[in-house]
Short mmCIF file of C-alpha atoms (C1' of nucleotides) in Angstrom, two decimals:
data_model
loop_
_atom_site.label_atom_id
_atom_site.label_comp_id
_atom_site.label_asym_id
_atom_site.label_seq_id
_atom_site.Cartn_x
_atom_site.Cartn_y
_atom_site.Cartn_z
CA UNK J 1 35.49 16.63 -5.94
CA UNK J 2 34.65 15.18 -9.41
CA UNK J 3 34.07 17.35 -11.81
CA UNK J 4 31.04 17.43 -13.56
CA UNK J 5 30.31 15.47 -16.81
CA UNK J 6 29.33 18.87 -18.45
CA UNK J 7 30.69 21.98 -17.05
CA UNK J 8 30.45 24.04 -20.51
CA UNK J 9 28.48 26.82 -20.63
CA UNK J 10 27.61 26.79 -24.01
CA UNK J 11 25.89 23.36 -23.25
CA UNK J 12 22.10 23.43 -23.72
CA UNK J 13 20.11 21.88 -20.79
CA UNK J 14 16.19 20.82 -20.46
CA UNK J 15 13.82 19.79 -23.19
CA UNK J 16 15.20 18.91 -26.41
CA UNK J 17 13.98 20.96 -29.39
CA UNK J 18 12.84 18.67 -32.38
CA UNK J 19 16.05 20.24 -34.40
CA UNK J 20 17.86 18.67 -31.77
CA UNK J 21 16.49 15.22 -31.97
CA UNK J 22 16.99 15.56 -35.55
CA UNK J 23 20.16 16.25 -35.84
CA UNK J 24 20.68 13.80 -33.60
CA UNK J 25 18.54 11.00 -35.26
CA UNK J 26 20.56 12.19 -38.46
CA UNK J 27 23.73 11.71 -37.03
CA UNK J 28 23.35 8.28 -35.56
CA UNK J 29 21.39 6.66 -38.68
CA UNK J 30 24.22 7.84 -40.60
CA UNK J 31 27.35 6.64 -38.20
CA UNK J 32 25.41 4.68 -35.66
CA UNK J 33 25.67 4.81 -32.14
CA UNK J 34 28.33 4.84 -29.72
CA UNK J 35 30.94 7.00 -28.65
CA UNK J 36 28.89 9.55 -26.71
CA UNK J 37 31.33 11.58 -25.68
CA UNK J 38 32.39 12.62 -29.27
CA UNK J 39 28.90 12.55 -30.62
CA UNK J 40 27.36 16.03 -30.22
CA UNK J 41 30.14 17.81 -31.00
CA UNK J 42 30.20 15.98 -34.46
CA UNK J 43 26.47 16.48 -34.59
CA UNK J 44 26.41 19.65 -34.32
CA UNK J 45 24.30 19.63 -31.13
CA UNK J 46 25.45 21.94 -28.03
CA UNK J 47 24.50 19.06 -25.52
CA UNK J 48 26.54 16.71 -23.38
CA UNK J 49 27.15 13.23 -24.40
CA UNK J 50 25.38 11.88 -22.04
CA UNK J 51 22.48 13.88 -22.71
CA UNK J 52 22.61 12.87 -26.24
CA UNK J 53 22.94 8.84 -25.40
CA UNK J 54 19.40 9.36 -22.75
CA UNK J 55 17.39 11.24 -25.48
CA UNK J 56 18.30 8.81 -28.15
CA UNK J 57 17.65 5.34 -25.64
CA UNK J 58 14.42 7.15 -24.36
CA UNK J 59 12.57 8.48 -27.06
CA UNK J 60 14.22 8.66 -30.51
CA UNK J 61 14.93 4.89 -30.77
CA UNK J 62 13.09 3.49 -33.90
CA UNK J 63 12.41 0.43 -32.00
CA UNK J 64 10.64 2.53 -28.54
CA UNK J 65 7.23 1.17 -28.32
CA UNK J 66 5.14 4.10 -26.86
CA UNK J 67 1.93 4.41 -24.94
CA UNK J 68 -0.04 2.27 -22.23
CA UNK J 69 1.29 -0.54 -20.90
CA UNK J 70 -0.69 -3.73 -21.38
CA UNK J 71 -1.67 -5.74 -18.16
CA UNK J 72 0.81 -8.26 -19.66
CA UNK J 73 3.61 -6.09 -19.30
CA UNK J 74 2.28 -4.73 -16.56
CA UNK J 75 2.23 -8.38 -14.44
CA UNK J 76 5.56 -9.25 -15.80
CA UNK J 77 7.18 -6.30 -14.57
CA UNK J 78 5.87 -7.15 -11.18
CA UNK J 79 7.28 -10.18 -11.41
CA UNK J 80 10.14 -9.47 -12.91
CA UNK J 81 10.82 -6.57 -9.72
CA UNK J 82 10.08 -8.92 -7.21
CA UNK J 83 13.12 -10.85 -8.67
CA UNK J 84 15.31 -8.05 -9.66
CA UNK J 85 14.31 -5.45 -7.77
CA UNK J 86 15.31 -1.97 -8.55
CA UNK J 87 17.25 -3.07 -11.99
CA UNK J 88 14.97 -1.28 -14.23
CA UNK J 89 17.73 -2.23 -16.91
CA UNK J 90 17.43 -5.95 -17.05
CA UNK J 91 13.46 -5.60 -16.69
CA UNK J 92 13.10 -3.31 -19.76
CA UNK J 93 14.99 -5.67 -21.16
CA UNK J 94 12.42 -8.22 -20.96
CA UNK J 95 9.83 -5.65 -22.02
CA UNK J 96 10.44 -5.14 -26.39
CA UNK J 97 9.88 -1.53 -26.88
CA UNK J 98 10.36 -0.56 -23.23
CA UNK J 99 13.26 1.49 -21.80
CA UNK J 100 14.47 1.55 -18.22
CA UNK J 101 13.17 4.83 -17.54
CA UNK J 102 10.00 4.34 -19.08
CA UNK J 103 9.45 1.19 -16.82
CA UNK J 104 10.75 3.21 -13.84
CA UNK J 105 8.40 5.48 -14.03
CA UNK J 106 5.54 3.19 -14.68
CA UNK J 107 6.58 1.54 -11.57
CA UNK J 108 6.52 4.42 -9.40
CA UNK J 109 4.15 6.51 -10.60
CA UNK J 110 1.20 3.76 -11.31
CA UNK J 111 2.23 0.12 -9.84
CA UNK J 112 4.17 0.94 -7.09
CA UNK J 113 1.02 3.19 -6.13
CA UNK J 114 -1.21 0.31 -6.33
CA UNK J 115 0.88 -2.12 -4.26
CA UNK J 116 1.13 0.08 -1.15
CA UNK J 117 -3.22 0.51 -2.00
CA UNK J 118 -3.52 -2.68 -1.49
CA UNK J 119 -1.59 -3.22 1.60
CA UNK J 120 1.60 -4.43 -0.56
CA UNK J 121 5.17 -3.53 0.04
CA UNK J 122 6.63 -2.49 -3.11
CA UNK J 123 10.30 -3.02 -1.65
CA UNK J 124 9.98 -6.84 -0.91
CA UNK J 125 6.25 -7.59 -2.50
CA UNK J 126 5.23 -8.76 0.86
CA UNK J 127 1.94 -7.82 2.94
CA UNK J 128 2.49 -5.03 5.43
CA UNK J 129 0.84 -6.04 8.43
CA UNK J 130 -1.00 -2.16 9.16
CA UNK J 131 -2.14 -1.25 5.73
CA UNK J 132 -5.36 -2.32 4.74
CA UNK J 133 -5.94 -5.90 2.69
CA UNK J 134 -8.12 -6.10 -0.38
CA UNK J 135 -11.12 -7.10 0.31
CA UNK J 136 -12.66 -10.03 -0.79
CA UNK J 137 -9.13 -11.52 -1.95
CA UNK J 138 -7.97 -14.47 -1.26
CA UNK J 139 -4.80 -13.83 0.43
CA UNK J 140 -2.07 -15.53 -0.73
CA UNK J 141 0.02 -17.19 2.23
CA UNK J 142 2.97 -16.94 -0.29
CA UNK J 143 3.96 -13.64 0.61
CA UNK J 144 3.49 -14.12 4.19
CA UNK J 145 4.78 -17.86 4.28
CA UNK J 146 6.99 -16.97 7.34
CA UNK J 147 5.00 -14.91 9.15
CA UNK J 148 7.40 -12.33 9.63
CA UNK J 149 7.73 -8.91 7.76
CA UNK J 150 10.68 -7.87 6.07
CA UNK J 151 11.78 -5.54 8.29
CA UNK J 152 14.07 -3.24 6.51
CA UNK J 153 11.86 -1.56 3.80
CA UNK J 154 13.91 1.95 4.62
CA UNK J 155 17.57 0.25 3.58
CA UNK J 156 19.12 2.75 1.11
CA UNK J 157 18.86 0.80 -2.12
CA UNK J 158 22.21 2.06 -3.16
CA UNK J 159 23.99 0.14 -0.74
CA UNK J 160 22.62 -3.11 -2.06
CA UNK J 161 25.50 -5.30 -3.83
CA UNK J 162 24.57 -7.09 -7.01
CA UNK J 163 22.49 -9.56 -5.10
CA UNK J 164 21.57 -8.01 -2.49
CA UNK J 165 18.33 -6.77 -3.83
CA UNK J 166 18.00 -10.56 -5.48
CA UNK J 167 18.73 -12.12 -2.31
CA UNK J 168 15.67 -9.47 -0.66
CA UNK J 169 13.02 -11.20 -3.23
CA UNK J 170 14.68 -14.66 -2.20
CA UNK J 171 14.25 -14.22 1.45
CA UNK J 172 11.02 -15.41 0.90
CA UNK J 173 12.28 -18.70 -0.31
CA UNK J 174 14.47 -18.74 2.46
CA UNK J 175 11.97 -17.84 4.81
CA UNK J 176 9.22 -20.59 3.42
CA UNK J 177 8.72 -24.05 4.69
CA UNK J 178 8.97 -26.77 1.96
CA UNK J 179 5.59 -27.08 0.02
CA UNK J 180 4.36 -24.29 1.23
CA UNK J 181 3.22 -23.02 -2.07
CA UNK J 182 4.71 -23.71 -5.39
CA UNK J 183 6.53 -20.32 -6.46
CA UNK J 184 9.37 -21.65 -8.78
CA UNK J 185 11.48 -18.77 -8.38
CA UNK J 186 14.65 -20.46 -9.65
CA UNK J 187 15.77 -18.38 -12.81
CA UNK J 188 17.19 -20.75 -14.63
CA UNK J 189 15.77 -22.28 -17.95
CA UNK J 190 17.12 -25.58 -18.15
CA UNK J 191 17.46 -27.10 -15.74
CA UNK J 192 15.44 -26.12 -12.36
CA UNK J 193 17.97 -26.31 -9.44
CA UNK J 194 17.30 -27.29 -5.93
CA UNK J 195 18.94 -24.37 -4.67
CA UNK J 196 17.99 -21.12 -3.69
CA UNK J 197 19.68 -18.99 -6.06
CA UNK J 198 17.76 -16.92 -7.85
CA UNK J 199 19.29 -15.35 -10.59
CA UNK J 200 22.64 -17.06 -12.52
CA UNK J 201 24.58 -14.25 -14.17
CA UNK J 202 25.58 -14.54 -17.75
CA UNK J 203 28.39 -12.93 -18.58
CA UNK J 204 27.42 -9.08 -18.46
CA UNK J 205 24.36 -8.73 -17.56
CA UNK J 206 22.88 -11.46 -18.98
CA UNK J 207 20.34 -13.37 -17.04
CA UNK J 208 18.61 -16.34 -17.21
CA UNK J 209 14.79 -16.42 -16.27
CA UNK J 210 12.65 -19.38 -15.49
CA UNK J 211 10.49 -20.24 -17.96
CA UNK J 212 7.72 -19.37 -15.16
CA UNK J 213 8.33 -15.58 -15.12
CA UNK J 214 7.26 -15.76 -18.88
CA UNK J 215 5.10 -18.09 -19.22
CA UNK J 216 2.08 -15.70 -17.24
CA UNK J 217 1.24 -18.51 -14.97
CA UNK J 218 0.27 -17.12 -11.64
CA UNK J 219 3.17 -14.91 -9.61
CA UNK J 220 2.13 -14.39 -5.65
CA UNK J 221 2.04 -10.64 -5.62
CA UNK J 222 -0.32 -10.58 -8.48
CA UNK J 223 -2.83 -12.86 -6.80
CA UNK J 224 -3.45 -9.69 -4.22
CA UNK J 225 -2.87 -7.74 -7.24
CA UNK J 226 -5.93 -8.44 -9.31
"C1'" DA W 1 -12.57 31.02 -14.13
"C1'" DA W 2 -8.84 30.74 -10.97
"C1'" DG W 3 -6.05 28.48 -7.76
"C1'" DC W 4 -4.29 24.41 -5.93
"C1'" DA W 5 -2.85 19.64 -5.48
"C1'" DG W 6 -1.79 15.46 -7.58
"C1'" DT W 7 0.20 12.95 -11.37
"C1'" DG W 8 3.14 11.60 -15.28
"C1'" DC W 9 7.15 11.85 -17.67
"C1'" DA W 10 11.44 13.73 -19.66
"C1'" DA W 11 15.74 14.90 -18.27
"C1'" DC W 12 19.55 15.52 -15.00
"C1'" DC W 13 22.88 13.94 -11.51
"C1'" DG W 14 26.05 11.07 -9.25
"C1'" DC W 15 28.03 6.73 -8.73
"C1'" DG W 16 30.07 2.38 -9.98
"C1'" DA W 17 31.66 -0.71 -13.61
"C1'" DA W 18 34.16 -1.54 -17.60
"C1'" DG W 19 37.66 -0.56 -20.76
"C1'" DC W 20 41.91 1.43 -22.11
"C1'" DC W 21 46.63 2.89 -21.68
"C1'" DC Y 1 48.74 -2.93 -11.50
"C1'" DG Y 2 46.98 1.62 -11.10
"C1'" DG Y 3 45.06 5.73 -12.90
"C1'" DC Y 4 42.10 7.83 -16.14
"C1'" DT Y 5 38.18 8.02 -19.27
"C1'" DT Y 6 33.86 6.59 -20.86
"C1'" DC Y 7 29.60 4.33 -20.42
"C1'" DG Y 8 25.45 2.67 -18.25
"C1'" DC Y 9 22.39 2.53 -14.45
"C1'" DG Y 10 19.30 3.96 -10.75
"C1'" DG Y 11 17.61 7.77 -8.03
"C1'" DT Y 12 15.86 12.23 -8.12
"C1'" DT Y 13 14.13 16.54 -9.83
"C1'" DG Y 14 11.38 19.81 -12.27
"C1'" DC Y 15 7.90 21.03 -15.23
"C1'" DA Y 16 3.69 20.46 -17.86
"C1'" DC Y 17 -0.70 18.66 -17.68
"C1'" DT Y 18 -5.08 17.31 -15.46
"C1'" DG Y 19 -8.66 17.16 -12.24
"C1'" DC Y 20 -10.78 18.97 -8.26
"C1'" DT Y 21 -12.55 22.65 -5.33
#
DNA sequence: AAGCAGTGCAACCGCGAAGCC
DNA sequence: CGGCTTCGCGGTTGCACTGCT
């Protein structure tokens, strides 16, 4: 059984008071951040490290640009998803001012909502056959370029391996006949490979992104999207 | 005005990866 | 090389807020 990270009972839990977050804000503008584990105690805070590491990342960051998320953002985490999938990480870190959590939510709570409104599946960003179409849209035969439906919407998405979720988005290249559309999914910048791969990995996590994901020109899923 | 349901978001939890010894 | 510790990520939860009846 692991133990948990913060069995103390002295720890506080919940809602962080704003003497918290400044003591905390003091603390790492003075010595910077890193080394969570040691932080609150030298803070002066009565909250587990990793507590401490989510409030500062999520809300006290100088840099955290709150408030509505523009339809740009909004269409490039789209793309971005159908991609990545479920890596809020890498997303955010496409997004300047966005966290992972903040783009998490957004996803669930307003796009993903939208998607399965307008007949999308949020898991693979492919039309479900039973749900209802947008009317008066041209349907895109991107997303449908096979004919089939993914079929396994209910895997656990902690079982996916590093690719796995990758590879999901890249069934559809898989699945496509040549010329079938002209979704450049290849990730790279440089130079645009022939083969499916989507996403090269860069050391950590690094990735490279075709210049397409950024450049706003028009992704499949937001053609049923607007 | 009160109760209820739906929504949004901050925070927690558990797991896996990375780093260190 | 293996075990331990720490960090980071994604999924989930819980609560406050809002809108509807």
């Amino acid at each position: 059984m692991r133990k948990p990270c913060c069995d103390k009972q002295d720890m506080n839990k919940g809602a962080w008071t704003k003497q918290e977050d400044e003591k905390l804000m003091d603390y790492i503008r003075t010595h910077g951040e890193g080394c969570w584990r040691t932080l609150p105690k030298a803070a002066g805070l009565h909250r587990c490290g990793k507590s401490c590491r989510l409030r500062w990342i999520n809300y006290l960051r100088p840099d955290i640009k709150r408030g509505n998320f523009a339809q740009d953002e909004e269409d490039l985490i789209i793309k971005l998803h159908a991609l990545l999938g479920n890596r809020w990480s890498l997303i955010a870190g496409r997004l300047p001012g966005r966290t992972d959590n903040e783009v998490k939510n957004y996803w669930n709570s307003h796009i993903r909502r939208k998607l399965i409104s307008m007949g999308i599946d949020p898991n693979n960003h492919r039309l479900n056959q039973i749900t209802p179409r947008p009317q008066n849209q041209s349907i895109s035969p991107v997303l449908t370029s096979s004919g089939s439906m993914n079929k396994d919407t209910s895997k656990p998405t902690k079982n996916f391996g590093d690719n796995d979720r990758i590879s999901d988005a890249a069934s559809c290249l898989e699945d496509e006949k040549p010329g079938s559309h002209d979704l450049n999914l290849d990730l790279t910048i440089a130079i645009p490979s022939p083969s499916p791969l989507i996403v090269e990995k860069k050391g950590q996590n690094e990735l490279k992104l075709t210049e397409e994901v950024e450049s706003g020109r028009p992704f499949p899923t937001l053609h049923l999207f607007r």
